Amino acid sequence: MASTAFWLAVCSVAAMNSLVFLCSQKVVADFDSLQDALGFLPKELYPVLFKAAFMDKRTLSLQLLVNTWPFPVLSFQKLLRKCQHCERALIREKPNKYCIQMVISGVVTYLIKLLENRRGSKSKGPQQRLQILDMTGLQDEGQGPESMSLWSRTVTLAKACLDISKQQGKWTRRTSKRRKSPYSKPPGPPALPPVSVDVWVDLFVNSTSYGVLKDALQINSYNALRLRCRDFRAEELSIASTVGLLEFLDPVGVRQVDLRFNNLGLSGLRVVLPHLTKFTNLASLKLPYSNVDVRRLTVGMEGSLQYFANQLSRLRCLKELNLGSSRLSGKLRLLLGDLQSPLESLELAFCYLLPNDLAYLSQSLHTPALKKLDLSGNNLSDCLLQPFQGLLMEAAPTLLHLDIMECRMMDTHLNVLLPAICRCSRLRYLGVFGNPISAKGLKNLLHKTVGLLDLKLVIYPYPVDCYGDDLPWPPTSSNLLNGNVDEEKFFRVSNELQQMLLSANRADVTWTTNLCRHNSLDFFSL
Ligand SMILES: *[C@@H]1O[C@H](CO)[C@@H](O)[C@H](O)[C@H]1NC(C)=O
Ligand SMILES: *[C@@H]1O[C@H](CO)[C@@H](O)[C@H](O)[C@H]1NC(C)=O
């Protein structure tokens, strides 16, 4: 015994994957032997077997494990994270399409079998074990050949709900036909199913998938497979459709609502916002590209703006707000002044903010609580610079994430901000892409921020001295985006930056011009 324990300990320290994990990989590789062995294996091994099967894409084994899952909860976040047996955090990778499909179909067959047993035999059949399938936390990195986007997962799950409902429907119809008599009462609401599984999930819908999701949500309350939405995202959906879906979401479970490119305008927001106040745990509201424009307000619009602010203040748990790409010039106090508790994340990119907006913000209850601030696309080369510097000083103790991309900042403006940036001692991320900064300015930024020990990612612009002579001055963001960068010159600068990081012992910081890294930074993971 002692020596086995000793070797297990050695293995788990010495190897990336423990002996238990290596054995699990062997077991799930052979479906027949897994089937034979399952009855004898202690149920404590299910999690590691699941991870091994998911990692090696043993889809049949995966389905079998789901079918016989011995615990009430099957959670992707818990099962696919880095664990004592295997270092890999599969939850942070693109989810494999076939594995996800198999888990869903595993739950469907499990439920159908249970329902059949309940119906067929007088005895109640096997006890229900699995109650919750938690699919939240999976990545959404778009559609690859083998990966599955959030959009497709939403469609797949909605279809699974409809499939189960059809099965249930067939049985109910058969029973009700048998019972039919001239004196029978008219049918009431459908009966609750004897067994059910809740699927906790993030949903992403557009007009293409609206119909199927609506159908699935509509039958949710009496279906054996039920969608419980955590984060809800709708893109390019009409006001009526958006409201049509919000109506069916669980009031307690929803954490985030993200309505983008929906062109709602103030009048649309007026309709949608009251439907959000029922979500008692709503912590994040994202309304980018809502097409709100407060310049030249008519009297009616002023009222709508006030109403919008009022509805916002009724979201008692709100921590994150994104109003990006709406023109809010001069109206920030009106919009945020009624909120009772502080926001921790505020995204106001391309909002045409004025100095009095930033002055209000730096005095507001939000600023000392801010973890994430996005002021990209606001002109910091002019009269916004001083108030922004003041704001940054106030937010510095808490700020983890700062985006000031495409702000027309040159070296001189950056130099004004540097003392405030250096005060952000907990800063993990800084985005300055799309600003006309020189190589010298970037080196100065690196030199000054190298002491920010939590800083792990900086997205910096192509230095202006790496562009051709035809770059207009001062350049706009689109001049910078579309201008020609001399690859050789840029290569030299980026090398110098890397060297500076190395000699400062900060190989742990990523300095990059690549915006892709930016997408994975989520407020809830801060
Ligand atoms: C909805 O999203 C899916 C997946 O990204 C896409 O294939 C489809 O074209 C979109 N529909 C519309 C109407 O844009
Ligand atoms: C930003 O400010 C600069 C002044 O430095 C001005 O020239 C420019 O027109 C402003 N840009 C916008 C889009 O307001």
Tab-separated table of N, CA and C and ligand atoms in Angstrom, residues 149 151 204 206-209 236, ligand 1:
chain	number	residue	atom	x	y	z
A	149	SER	N	-19.423	26.881	-31.718
A	149	SER	CA	-19.621	28.232	-31.199
A	149	SER	C	-20.806	28.261	-30.235
A	151	TRP	N	-23.290	30.143	-30.494
A	151	TRP	CA	-24.500	30.215	-31.323
A	151	TRP	C	-24.988	28.802	-31.667
A	204	PHE	N	-26.852	32.513	-27.083
A	204	PHE	CA	-26.543	33.541	-28.075
A	204	PHE	C	-27.466	33.321	-29.268
A	206	ASN	N	-29.595	35.043	-32.821
A	206	ASN	CA	-29.875	36.113	-33.792
A	206	ASN	C	-31.152	35.735	-34.540
A	207	SER	N	-31.479	36.488	-35.560
A	207	SER	CA	-32.788	36.256	-36.177
A	207	SER	C	-32.894	34.863	-36.808
A	208	THR	N	-31.747	34.278	-37.211
A	208	THR	CA	-31.779	32.940	-37.799
A	208	THR	C	-32.231	31.895	-36.779
A	209	SER	N	-31.786	32.032	-35.536
A	209	SER	CA	-32.076	30.993	-34.547
A	209	SER	C	-33.213	31.395	-33.596
A	236	GLU	N	-28.589	41.667	-33.616
A	236	GLU	CA	-29.434	42.030	-34.749
A	236	GLU	C	-30.822	41.405	-34.664
B	1	LIG	C1	-26.717	34.271	-37.171
B	1	LIG	O1	-25.477	33.748	-36.723
B	1	LIG	C2	-25.032	32.600	-37.440
B	1	LIG	C3	-23.778	32.081	-36.770
B	1	LIG	O2	-22.828	33.072	-36.611
B	1	LIG	C4	-24.825	32.949	-38.899
B	1	LIG	O3	-24.440	31.800	-39.616
B	1	LIG	C5	-26.108	33.542	-39.468
B	1	LIG	O4	-25.890	33.974	-40.782
B	1	LIG	C6	-26.581	34.707	-38.609
B	1	LIG	N1	-27.855	35.200	-39.117
B	1	LIG	C7	-28.030	36.441	-39.523
B	1	LIG	C8	-29.379	36.800	-40.000
B	1	LIG	O5	-27.123	37.259	-39.536
